[in-house]
Amino acid sequence: MALRLTLLFSLLSLSLFGQFGSPISWTFEQRHLDGDRFELIATATADPGWSIYSQFTDAGGPVPTTFYWEEGDHYERIGEVKETGHKKEGMDELFGVNVIKYLSDQATVFRQTVRVTDYGTPIEGEVEFMCCDDTQCLPPTTEPFAYTLAQPTDGAMGANGNRPLPAADRPAPAVDAPAPVTDGTEVDKETAPPKVANLPAEEVLATYTAALPLPTQDEPVSWSLRVEELDGSRYRLSMVGTLAEGWTVYSQTIDPEIGPIPTEMVVEEKTGVSPIGEVTETSATLHKLFDTTWEAEVTKVDGGTVTYSQVVRAEPGTGISGYLTFQTCNDEMCLPPRDVPFTFDPAASLATVDGIGGGAAGLASADDRPQVGATAQAYTFNAEPLAACNVGEAVTQGQSLWSIFGLGVLGGLFALLMPCIFPMIPLTVSFFTKSGESRTDGVKQATLYGFFIFLIYVLLSVPFHLIAGIDPSILNSIASNVWLNLLFFAVFMFFAGSFFGFYELTLPQSWSNRASEAEGTGGVLGIFFMALTLALVSFSCTGPILGSLLVEAVSDGAWPLTAGMAGFGVALGLPFALFAAFPGVLNKMPKSGGWLNSVKVVLGFVEVALAFKFLSNADLVGDWNLLRIEPFLIIWMLCSLGIAAYLFGWISFPHDSKKRKVGPLAAVVAVAGVLFTAYLAFGFTKNEDTGSYQSLNLLSGIAPPVCYSYLNPCDCPQGITCFKDLDAGLAYAREVNKPVMLDFTGYTCVNCRKMEENVWSQDRINNLLTEDYVLISLYVDDRKELPAEQWKEVSRLDGSGRSITIDQVGEKWHYFQQSVFQHATQPYYVLVSPDGQTLNPPVAYTPNAEDYERFLRCGLNTFEELQGK
């Protein structure tokens, strides 16, 4: 209530000053479309810090901008008034309602299409509008307008009284921010009449853009390149500059003898490329003013935006390049002149504009573009974070490595209970304690033996480091390859058959024989070969567990695999040293017997369940739509019930004793199997908030996503609206003026599913992603082929100078992730502005919801500061 009373007082008191001028200036122009159809254009330019409100802002708040038309039979309006500009939508504390307003950093343009029936009568009316800044609002104001339209003829005069060039050679000026001044004359915007111009019509076939990050005090002018494809092999290249508050650039028409460097746009002439006409300069804030810096009158752009355009004819397949030179100053200093090079490749539909200060890289994307029509976009990203208010990927990656190390330890402990290893523990420890000259020597030898076991398993990960060093994307390709996942499925089913006792898996006898012979070498080398012998002869038991660990960790890179192998080696080797130091513990260990085979059979059921995880991966990547969440859960329920049935003695396998009894531990595990089956059944209950099934946290990253369903399908996790195309997502983010979260993910990414189902499901995280961000999920293992015209040949990132062809959707996103953000694993979360500026340090797998919330709020606060809120 206090805010609204303050607003009312402001409106009443400030109305006294309305007669002295408005922070909003208007220009009215018209453009002939075809026949008797015209486009009437009204452009509102706001002083810095002021905003004008949309026609569609909610009732109960500020007065919406409204056009009132004098009706008559001399014209007919076609459709409604359309509006464009830097739109911002959200709850306004001043009014207490949701408002839609347009900010002052670029002009707000309103367009109305009409059909004229009587050219002798002008189209008149008035526009009512209201404007506010951060502290005050002015009362609603009206601005009259009158459009006098001339009937078009073949020899019609142009806007400046000159006959227009032939259509093939006519450089049509941009209409985004029409210029009230282009001749260098001084204009008083409080007293000058509205300027009306007939802009020549040009059909734009397609538009291509590339943009640098928003301006900052360090880089006060940001440039974007817009390329409009016209007919007759012509292109209109426009360099659009956005100025930070308080900074200026100088017109291309000023005399350089005065001092400042005039802005100059140059398209380089070469065979197949020829400029048409002159460069046009367009800005709503272009004025001739006395400049205290140069102590002379100069024509300059005083804030806002400025556009320099050049029409070019280019032969098919010929690239266009050029540069823009400019100098920028404020009231205290001037920065040195700078060149901004730009290029456009018509064959690749790729526009680029180089960053000032480095750190920028561009990538074009051309999938579905529902938000941008037939526009092919090229976006430029600055990977250097603006703020450091959260920890980065290095910390979260370290947490992930420890969790994978823990998985390795757990796998090693399971391996210790296998029939191939468990009976060897007392024999090996007894050998060392008795062969040493003293108990201390025996402990040292057993410790060395355990260390060598650890070392052998760590060394198994070294080849993957070499592969990753060649190309970081290879490991991702291995983990998401359809045929390799099918191979893993077959191998795991084969391992399961061995655990069930249908056959034995062994490495070639010659390998273990040679290792055993080398044990006689004695000393440290002999102990090493003893450890190697254990690793080889126990392969039938450890192989399936190592295989599971391998495919679990390899998609995250070589270091997670090393962490997992290290954990496995520690768990397998440490007991030998501990039992040698404390031999009395050996006497308390259970004796070998039939229970060891029961452990193998139980793990056999586990192997079957895990095998279907890899079949699910192949199904997801291959887009087969076969093994969705429902059949997957049923298969796992059967495996869980199989464990219970086996341990209760209801079913048996070849190596089981006929006198097998149900022990207390077996009964506990069997009951756990029944309970786990009930837990899996809970996965078939529906989540009313998201419309899909309930997420099962224990199966996050193992089961298919809950959205991948026959009965309750959904497109994005946790009911969050998401885009799966970069162009469409960024276009929408610009429209609603929200920051973007780039979610580099994958169908086979385990930690990605854990984040979506365990972290994104929490209300505080879900609300941030739903209300404050635009989510763009880029699947790096999407194997769908790109259309042939979108294939691109790019340089490999290994420094070899070789090139690769990107012909799949996932390859495009993975190359984008590596080339721009120098990161190859998933998940990877990057918060950026709609123009591609990284807001804060990216993070990887972050299972702690508080850390992840801190990351999201850090990016949101940085974006709001960037917007000058």
GROMACS .gro file of C-alpha atoms in nm, residues 25-423:
model
  399
   25SER     CA    1   1.061   1.092  -2.811
   26TRP     CA    2   0.863   0.962  -3.109
   27THR     CA    3   0.931   0.935  -3.482
   28PHE     CA    4   0.671   0.822  -3.734
   29GLU     CA    5   0.761   0.663  -4.065
   30GLN     CA    6   0.597   0.458  -4.335
   31ARG     CA    7   0.707   0.185  -4.570
   32HIS     CA    8   0.540   0.064  -4.889
   33LEU     CA    9   0.492  -0.312  -4.893
   34ASP     CA   10   0.309  -0.397  -5.214
   35GLY     CA   11   0.008  -0.270  -5.408
   36ASP     CA   12  -0.196  -0.051  -5.172
   37ARG     CA   13  -0.045  -0.201  -4.855
   38PHE     CA   14   0.180   0.006  -4.631
   39GLU     CA   15   0.349  -0.047  -4.297
   40LEU     CA   16   0.311   0.242  -4.054
   41ILE     CA   17   0.603   0.259  -3.811
   42ALA     CA   18   0.609   0.443  -3.479
   43THR     CA   19   0.941   0.443  -3.294
   44ALA     CA   20   0.972   0.539  -2.927
   45THR     CA   21   1.320   0.630  -2.802
   46ALA     CA   22   1.361   0.657  -2.424
   47ASP     CA   23   1.618   0.857  -2.232
   48PRO     CA   24   1.864   0.633  -2.041
   49GLY     CA   25   1.697   0.464  -1.743
   50TRP     CA   26   1.339   0.524  -1.859
   51SER     CA   27   1.098   0.257  -1.981
   52ILE     CA   28   0.777   0.253  -2.181
   53TYR     CA   29   0.506  -0.007  -2.124
   54SER     CA   30   0.372  -0.270  -2.360
   55GLN     CA   31   0.024  -0.267  -2.511
   56PHE     CA   32  -0.032  -0.599  -2.337
   57THR     CA   33   0.077  -0.526  -1.980
   58ASP     CA   34  -0.164  -0.650  -1.712
   59ALA     CA   35  -0.455  -0.439  -1.589
   60GLY     CA   36  -0.420  -0.274  -1.250
   61GLY     CA   37  -0.067  -0.151  -1.318
   62PRO     CA   38   0.084   0.116  -1.544
   63VAL     CA   39  -0.114   0.252  -1.838
   64PRO     CA   40  -0.039   0.038  -2.143
   65THR     CA   41   0.074   0.201  -2.466
   66THR     CA   42  -0.240   0.238  -2.678
   67PHE     CA   43  -0.289   0.357  -3.036
   68TYR     CA   44  -0.612   0.546  -3.112
   69TRP     CA   45  -0.690   0.566  -3.486
   70GLU     CA   46  -0.919   0.818  -3.656
   71GLU     CA   47  -1.156   0.586  -3.835
   72GLY     CA   48  -1.264   0.646  -4.194
   73ASP     CA   49  -1.319   0.478  -4.526
   74HIS     CA   50  -0.988   0.605  -4.670
   75TYR     CA   51  -0.792   0.315  -4.522
   76GLU     CA   52  -0.829  -0.027  -4.363
   77ARG     CA   53  -0.616  -0.162  -4.080
   78ILE     CA   54  -0.484  -0.515  -4.131
   79GLY     CA   55  -0.419  -0.704  -3.808
   80GLU     CA   56  -0.311  -0.545  -3.480
   81VAL     CA   57  -0.021  -0.322  -3.387
   82LYS     CA   58   0.296  -0.527  -3.341
   83GLU     CA   59   0.571  -0.421  -3.102
   84THR     CA   60   0.943  -0.501  -3.076
   85GLY     CA   61   1.224  -0.385  -2.850
   86HIS     CA   62   1.423  -0.486  -2.543
   87LYS     CA   63   1.132  -0.639  -2.353
   88LYS     CA   64   1.136  -0.718  -1.983
   89GLU     CA   65   0.848  -0.899  -1.813
   90GLY     CA   66   0.796  -0.975  -1.444
   91MET     CA   67   0.646  -0.870  -1.113
   92ASP     CA   68   0.690  -0.496  -1.052
   93GLU     CA   69   0.718  -0.400  -0.683
   94LEU     CA   70   0.604  -0.046  -0.759
   95PHE     CA   71   0.267  -0.157  -0.903
   96GLY     CA   72   0.232  -0.498  -0.738
   97VAL     CA   73   0.134  -0.671  -1.065
   98ASN     CA   74   0.306  -0.840  -1.357
   99VAL     CA   75   0.417  -0.578  -1.610
  100ILE     CA   76   0.566  -0.584  -1.958
  101LYS     CA   77   0.794  -0.294  -2.038
  102TYR     CA   78   1.062  -0.197  -2.288
  103LEU     CA   79   1.403  -0.075  -2.171
  104SER     CA   80   1.591   0.226  -2.297
  105ASP     CA   81   1.899   0.053  -2.437
  106GLN     CA   82   1.726   0.018  -2.772
  107ALA     CA   83   1.434   0.182  -2.949
  108THR     CA   84   1.083   0.037  -2.917
  109VAL     CA   85   0.914   0.000  -3.255
  110PHE     CA   86   0.540  -0.034  -3.318
  111ARG     CA   87   0.418  -0.147  -3.663
  112GLN     CA   88   0.069  -0.142  -3.814
  113THR     CA   89  -0.012  -0.271  -4.164
  114VAL     CA   90  -0.282  -0.082  -4.355
  115ARG     CA   91  -0.450  -0.095  -4.697
  116VAL     CA   92  -0.508   0.252  -4.847
  117THR     CA   93  -0.819   0.334  -5.048
  118ASP     CA   94  -0.787   0.715  -5.063
  119TYR     CA   95  -0.439   0.865  -5.082
  120GLY     CA   96  -0.571   1.220  -5.047
  121THR     CA   97  -0.666   1.178  -4.680
  122PRO     CA   98  -0.392   1.132  -4.418
  123ILE     CA   99  -0.414   0.855  -4.157
  124GLU     CA  100  -0.429   1.029  -3.822
  125GLY     CA  101  -0.453   0.938  -3.458
  126GLU     CA  102  -0.265   0.953  -3.134
  127VAL     CA  103  -0.066   0.719  -2.913
  128GLU     CA  104  -0.116   0.722  -2.535
  129PHE     CA  105   0.178   0.606  -2.327
  130MET     CA  106   0.323   0.614  -1.978
  131CYS     CA  107   0.690   0.603  -1.879
  132CYS     CA  108   0.879   0.535  -1.555
  133ASP     CA  109   1.233   0.503  -1.429
  134ASP     CA  110   1.353   0.330  -1.112
  135THR     CA  111   1.225   0.605  -0.880
  136GLN     CA  112   0.933   0.785  -1.047
  137CYS     CA  113   0.658   0.764  -1.309
  138LEU     CA  114   0.518   1.040  -1.531
  139PRO     CA  115   0.144   1.065  -1.593
  140PRO     CA  116   0.004   0.920  -1.917
  141THR     CA  117   0.081   1.137  -2.220
  142THR     CA  118  -0.052   1.142  -2.577
  143GLU     CA  119   0.147   1.200  -2.895
  144PRO     CA  120  -0.048   1.283  -3.216
  145PHE     CA  121   0.058   1.140  -3.550
  146ALA     CA  122  -0.041   1.182  -3.914
  147TYR     CA  123   0.073   0.965  -4.206
  148THR     CA  124   0.041   1.121  -4.550
  149LEU     CA  125   0.082   0.846  -4.804
  150ALA     CA  126   0.161   0.897  -5.171
  151GLN     CA  127   0.032   0.655  -5.429
  152PRO     CA  128   0.334   0.447  -5.544
  153THR     CA  129   0.443   0.482  -5.906
  154ASP     CA  130   0.734   0.333  -6.102
  155GLY     CA  131   0.920   0.664  -6.083
  156ALA     CA  132   0.822   0.750  -5.728
  157MET     CA  133   1.053   0.979  -5.540
  158GLY     CA  134   1.242   0.840  -5.242
  159ALA     CA  135   1.240   0.969  -4.888
  160ASN     CA  136   1.504   1.237  -4.956
  161GLY     CA  137   1.369   1.352  -5.291
  162ASN     CA  138   1.605   1.135  -5.494
  163ARG     CA  139   1.487   0.877  -5.740
  164PRO     CA  140   1.550   0.530  -5.596
  165LEU     CA  141   1.812   0.306  -5.744
  166PRO     CA  142   1.702   0.003  -5.945
  167ALA     CA  143   1.589  -0.279  -5.718
  168ALA     CA  144   1.902  -0.482  -5.782
  169ASP     CA  145   2.128  -0.200  -5.663
  170ARG     CA  146   1.920  -0.035  -5.393
  171PRO     CA  147   2.072  -0.033  -5.040
  172ALA     CA  148   1.764  -0.033  -4.818
  173PRO     CA  149   1.835   0.112  -4.474
  174ALA     CA  150   1.752  -0.085  -4.160
  175VAL     CA  151   1.425   0.001  -3.988
  176ASP     CA  152   1.508  -0.129  -3.639
  177ALA     CA  153   1.599   0.214  -3.507
  178PRO     CA  154   1.502   0.481  -3.763
  179ALA     CA  155   1.723   0.786  -3.764
  180PRO     CA  156   1.585   1.130  -3.703
  181VAL     CA  157   1.918   1.276  -3.818
  182THR     CA  158   2.150   1.157  -4.093
  183ASP     CA  159   2.286   1.484  -4.229
  184GLY     CA  160   2.478   1.610  -3.925
  185THR     CA  161   2.235   1.891  -3.838
  186GLU     CA  162   2.152   1.964  -3.476
  187VAL     CA  163   1.805   1.870  -3.356
  188ASP     CA  164   1.624   1.974  -3.041
  189LYS     CA  165   1.420   1.666  -2.969
  190GLU     CA  166   1.177   1.859  -2.749
  191THR     CA  167   1.067   2.097  -3.028
  192ALA     CA  168   1.141   1.913  -3.351
  193PRO     CA  169   0.833   1.788  -3.541
  194PRO     CA  170   0.795   1.416  -3.599
  195LYS     CA  171   0.997   1.304  -3.899
  196VAL     CA  172   0.819   1.101  -4.167
  197ALA     CA  173   0.998   0.901  -4.434
  198ASN     CA  174   0.900   0.657  -4.708
  199LEU     CA  175   1.140   0.363  -4.666
  200PRO     CA  176   1.194   0.148  -4.977
  201ALA     CA  177   1.055  -0.204  -4.951
  202GLU     CA  178   1.293  -0.497  -4.948
  203GLU     CA  179   1.197  -0.861  -4.903
  204VAL     CA  180   1.436  -1.028  -4.660
  205LEU     CA  181   1.477  -1.396  -4.749
  206ALA     CA  182   1.676  -1.497  -4.440
  207THR     CA  183   1.866  -1.336  -4.154
  208TYR     CA  184   2.196  -1.445  -3.994
  209THR     CA  185   2.335  -1.292  -3.676
  210ALA     CA  186   2.636  -1.308  -3.448
  211ALA     CA  187   2.668  -1.103  -3.129
  212LEU     CA  188   2.936  -1.015  -2.876
  213PRO     CA  189   2.860  -1.002  -2.502
  214LEU     CA  190   2.671  -0.702  -2.367
  215PRO     CA  191   2.873  -0.384  -2.305
  216THR     CA  192   3.057  -0.333  -1.978
  217GLN     CA  193   3.264  -0.047  -1.839
  218ASP     CA  194   3.576  -0.226  -1.961
  219GLU     CA  195   3.426  -0.287  -2.308
  220PRO     CA  196   3.170  -0.006  -2.334
  221VAL     CA  197   3.058  -0.082  -2.691
  222SER     CA  198   2.927  -0.420  -2.797
  223TRP     CA  199   2.884  -0.503  -3.165
  224SER     CA  200   2.664  -0.753  -3.339
  225LEU     CA  201   2.655  -0.849  -3.705
  226ARG     CA  202   2.323  -0.890  -3.885
  227VAL     CA  203   2.325  -1.026  -4.239
  228GLU     CA  204   1.999  -1.002  -4.435
  229GLU     CA  205   1.975  -1.206  -4.752
  230LEU     CA  206   1.803  -1.011  -5.032
  231ASP     CA  207   1.715  -1.110  -5.384
  232GLY     CA  208   1.963  -1.106  -5.671
  233SER     CA  209   2.258  -1.255  -5.473
  234ARG     CA  210   2.261  -0.947  -5.252
  235TYR     CA  211   2.318  -0.925  -4.878
  236ARG     CA  212   2.273  -0.633  -4.641
  237LEU     CA  213   2.543  -0.646  -4.373
  238SER     CA  214   2.465  -0.438  -4.064
  239MET     CA  215   2.699  -0.379  -3.772
  240VAL     CA  216   2.483  -0.283  -3.473
  241GLY     CA  217   2.655  -0.117  -3.180
  242THR     CA  218   2.511  -0.109  -2.828
  243LEU     CA  219   2.668   0.156  -2.602
  244ALA     CA  220   2.710   0.147  -2.226
  245GLU     CA  221   2.554   0.442  -2.047
  246GLY     CA  222   2.767   0.755  -2.068
  247TRP     CA  223   2.972   0.642  -2.371
  248THR     CA  224   2.958   0.767  -2.730
  249VAL     CA  225   3.087   0.675  -3.074
  250TYR     CA  226   3.144   0.923  -3.353
  251SER     CA  227   2.958   0.954  -3.679
  252GLN     CA  228   3.110   0.840  -4.006
  253THR     CA  229   3.058   1.195  -4.141
  254ILE     CA  230   3.268   1.395  -3.893
  255ASP     CA  231   3.588   1.567  -3.999
  256PRO     CA  232   3.881   1.363  -3.860
  257GLU     CA  233   4.082   1.686  -3.837
  258ILE     CA  234   3.869   1.779  -3.532
  259GLY     CA  235   4.023   1.495  -3.332
  260PRO     CA  236   3.799   1.191  -3.284
  261ILE     CA  237   3.820   0.899  -3.524
  262PRO     CA  238   3.505   0.865  -3.740
  263THR     CA  239   3.336   0.527  -3.739
  264GLU     CA  240   3.408   0.343  -4.063
  265MET     CA  241   3.258   0.021  -4.195
  266VAL     CA  242   3.454  -0.148  -4.474
  267VAL     CA  243   3.354  -0.452  -4.676
  268GLU     CA  244   3.664  -0.586  -4.845
  269GLU     CA  245   3.635  -0.599  -5.223
  270LYS     CA  246   3.757  -0.913  -5.395
  271THR     CA  247   3.667  -1.136  -5.685
  272GLY     CA  248   3.299  -1.222  -5.656
  273VAL     CA  249   3.224  -0.960  -5.389
  274SER     CA  250   3.130  -0.600  -5.469
  275PRO     CA  251   2.970  -0.336  -5.240
  276ILE     CA  252   2.660  -0.156  -5.370
  277GLY     CA  253   2.612   0.208  -5.282
  278GLU     CA  254   2.740   0.374  -4.965
  279VAL     CA  255   2.739   0.272  -4.600
  280THR     CA  256   2.430   0.405  -4.421
  281GLU     CA  257   2.435   0.526  -4.062
  282THR     CA  258   2.118   0.491  -3.851
  283SER     CA  259   2.060   0.586  -3.489
  284ALA     CA  260   1.786   0.749  -3.284
  285THR     CA  261   2.051   0.920  -3.069
  286LEU     CA  262   2.267   1.067  -3.347
  287HIS     CA  263   2.314   1.438  -3.267
  288LYS     CA  264   2.546   1.726  -3.353
  289LEU     CA  265   2.656   1.859  -3.017
  290PHE     CA  266   2.937   2.060  -2.864
  291ASP     CA  267   3.186   1.810  -2.727
  292THR     CA  268   3.394   1.931  -2.431
  293THR     CA  269   3.654   1.663  -2.495
  294TRP     CA  270   3.740   1.799  -2.840
  295GLU     CA  271   3.614   2.158  -2.780
  296ALA     CA  272   3.420   2.152  -3.105
  297GLU     CA  273   3.082   2.056  -3.244
  298VAL     CA  274   3.084   1.691  -3.348
  299THR     CA  275   2.817   1.450  -3.471
  300LYS     CA  276   2.808   1.150  -3.244
  301VAL     CA  277   2.588   0.871  -3.115
  302ASP     CA  278   2.505   0.957  -2.757
  303GLY     CA  279   2.407   0.623  -2.597
  304GLY     CA  280   2.155   0.366  -2.717
  305THR     CA  281   2.229   0.184  -3.041
  306VAL     CA  282   2.369   0.266  -3.383
  307THR     CA  283   2.356   0.067  -3.706
  308TYR     CA  284   2.595   0.079  -4.003
  309SER     CA  285   2.472  -0.103  -4.312
  310GLN     CA  286   2.627  -0.194  -4.645
  311VAL     CA  287   2.461  -0.382  -4.929
  312VAL     CA  288   2.690  -0.630  -5.105
  313ARG     CA  289   2.651  -0.848  -5.411
  314ALA     CA  290   2.831  -1.181  -5.371
  315GLU     CA  291   2.858  -1.464  -5.617
  316PRO     CA  292   2.727  -1.799  -5.488
  317GLY     CA  293   2.970  -1.967  -5.248
  318THR     CA  294   3.187  -1.656  -5.205
  319GLY     CA  295   3.262  -1.548  -4.850
  320ILE     CA  296   3.228  -1.186  -4.736
  321SER     CA  297   3.467  -1.022  -4.491
  322GLY     CA  298   3.533  -0.676  -4.358
  323TYR     CA  299   3.586  -0.468  -4.048
  324LEU     CA  300   3.446  -0.174  -3.855
  325THR     CA  301   3.675   0.088  -3.702
  326PHE     CA  302   3.546   0.303  -3.417
  327GLN     CA  303   3.652   0.512  -3.121
  328THR     CA  304   3.452   0.552  -2.802
  329CYS     CA  305   3.471   0.822  -2.534
  330ASN     CA  306   3.294   0.933  -2.221
  331ASP     CA  307   3.317   1.261  -2.029
  332GLU     CA  308   3.651   1.166  -1.876
  333MET     CA  309   3.851   0.970  -2.130
  334CYS     CA  310   3.870   0.818  -2.477
  335LEU     CA  311   3.974   0.464  -2.561
  336PRO     CA  312   4.209   0.397  -2.854
  337PRO     CA  313   4.048   0.324  -3.192
  338ARG     CA  314   3.963  -0.043  -3.243
  339ASP     CA  315   3.889  -0.270  -3.535
  340VAL     CA  316   3.608  -0.526  -3.519
  341PRO     CA  317   3.646  -0.778  -3.803
  342PHE     CA  318   3.344  -0.966  -3.932
  343THR     CA  319   3.281  -1.244  -4.182
  344PHE     CA  320   2.988  -1.414  -4.348
  345ASP     CA  321   3.001  -1.748  -4.527
  346PRO     CA  322   2.685  -1.788  -4.740
  347ALA     CA  323   2.762  -2.153  -4.813
  348ALA     CA  324   2.779  -2.243  -4.442
  349SER     CA  325   2.513  -1.989  -4.335
  350LEU     CA  326   2.759  -1.871  -4.072
  351ALA     CA  327   2.813  -1.513  -3.955
  352THR     CA  328   3.095  -1.426  -3.714
  353VAL     CA  329   3.208  -1.110  -3.540
  354ASP     CA  330   3.536  -1.121  -3.350
  355GLY     CA  331   3.546  -1.039  -2.981
  356ILE     CA  332   3.725  -0.736  -2.840
  357GLY     CA  333   3.967  -0.863  -2.578
  358GLY     CA  334   3.950  -1.230  -2.677
  359GLY     CA  335   3.781  -1.523  -2.515
  360ALA     CA  336   3.499  -1.543  -2.769
  361ALA     CA  337   3.413  -1.826  -3.002
  362GLY     CA  338   3.116  -1.872  -3.234
  363LEU     CA  339   2.910  -2.171  -3.335
  364ALA     CA  340   2.619  -2.178  -3.574
  365SER     CA  341   2.324  -2.402  -3.521
  366ALA     CA  342   2.047  -2.473  -3.765
  367ASP     CA  343   1.800  -2.724  -3.633
  368ASP     CA  344   1.434  -2.641  -3.569
  369ARG     CA  345   1.385  -2.272  -3.503
  370PRO     CA  346   1.024  -2.227  -3.394
  371GLN     CA  347   1.103  -1.892  -3.231
  372VAL     CA  348   1.298  -1.737  -3.517
  373GLY     CA  349   1.117  -1.858  -3.827
  374ALA     CA  350   1.349  -1.895  -4.123
  375THR     CA  351   1.638  -1.727  -3.947
  376ALA     CA  352   1.969  -1.910  -3.921
  377GLN     CA  353   2.150  -1.786  -3.611
  378ALA     CA  354   2.518  -1.778  -3.520
  379TYR     CA  355   2.583  -1.695  -3.156
  380THR     CA  356   2.905  -1.582  -2.996
  381PHE     CA  357   2.994  -1.694  -2.646
  382ASN     CA  358   3.240  -1.548  -2.399
  383ALA     CA  359   3.353  -1.829  -2.169
  384GLU     CA  360   3.519  -1.596  -1.915
  385PRO     CA  361   3.283  -1.567  -1.612
  386LEU     CA  362   3.178  -1.218  -1.506
  387ALA     CA  363   3.152  -1.312  -1.136
  388ALA     CA  364   3.309  -1.562  -0.896
  389CYS     CA  365   3.031  -1.593  -0.638
  390ASN     CA  366   3.025  -1.975  -0.648
  391VAL     CA  367   3.277  -2.257  -0.665
  392GLY     CA  368   3.351  -2.392  -1.009
  393GLU     CA  369   3.365  -2.723  -1.185
  394ALA     CA  370   3.698  -2.827  -1.030
  395VAL     CA  371   3.538  -2.859  -0.685
  396THR     CA  372   3.231  -3.047  -0.800
  397GLN     CA  373   3.445  -3.275  -1.013
  398GLY     CA  374   3.655  -3.358  -0.708
  399GLN     CA  375   3.339  -3.458  -0.520
  400SER     CA  376   3.242  -3.681  -0.812
  401LEU     CA  377   3.585  -3.849  -0.815
  402TRP     CA  378   3.551  -3.940  -0.448
  403SER     CA  379   3.208  -4.092  -0.508
  404ILE     CA  380   3.346  -4.304  -0.793
  405PHE     CA  381   3.641  -4.403  -0.572
  406GLY     CA  382   3.384  -4.520  -0.317
  407LEU     CA  383   3.210  -4.727  -0.584
  408GLY     CA  384   3.546  -4.886  -0.665
  409VAL     CA  385   3.602  -4.972  -0.299
  410LEU     CA  386   3.257  -5.129  -0.283
  411GLY     CA  387   3.330  -5.334  -0.596
  412GLY     CA  388   3.661  -5.449  -0.450
  413LEU     CA  389   3.493  -5.563  -0.128
  414PHE     CA  390   3.245  -5.767  -0.332
  415ALA     CA  391   3.537  -5.919  -0.525
  416LEU     CA  392   3.701  -6.024  -0.196
  417LEU     CA  393   3.400  -6.245  -0.124
  418MET     CA  394   3.431  -6.429  -0.455
  419PRO     CA  395   3.540  -6.797  -0.457
  420CYS     CA  396   3.841  -6.703  -0.671
  421ILE     CA  397   3.986  -6.466  -0.409
  422PHE     CA  398   3.848  -6.529  -0.060
  423PRO     CA  399   4.023  -6.867  -0.006
   0.00000   0.00000   0.00000
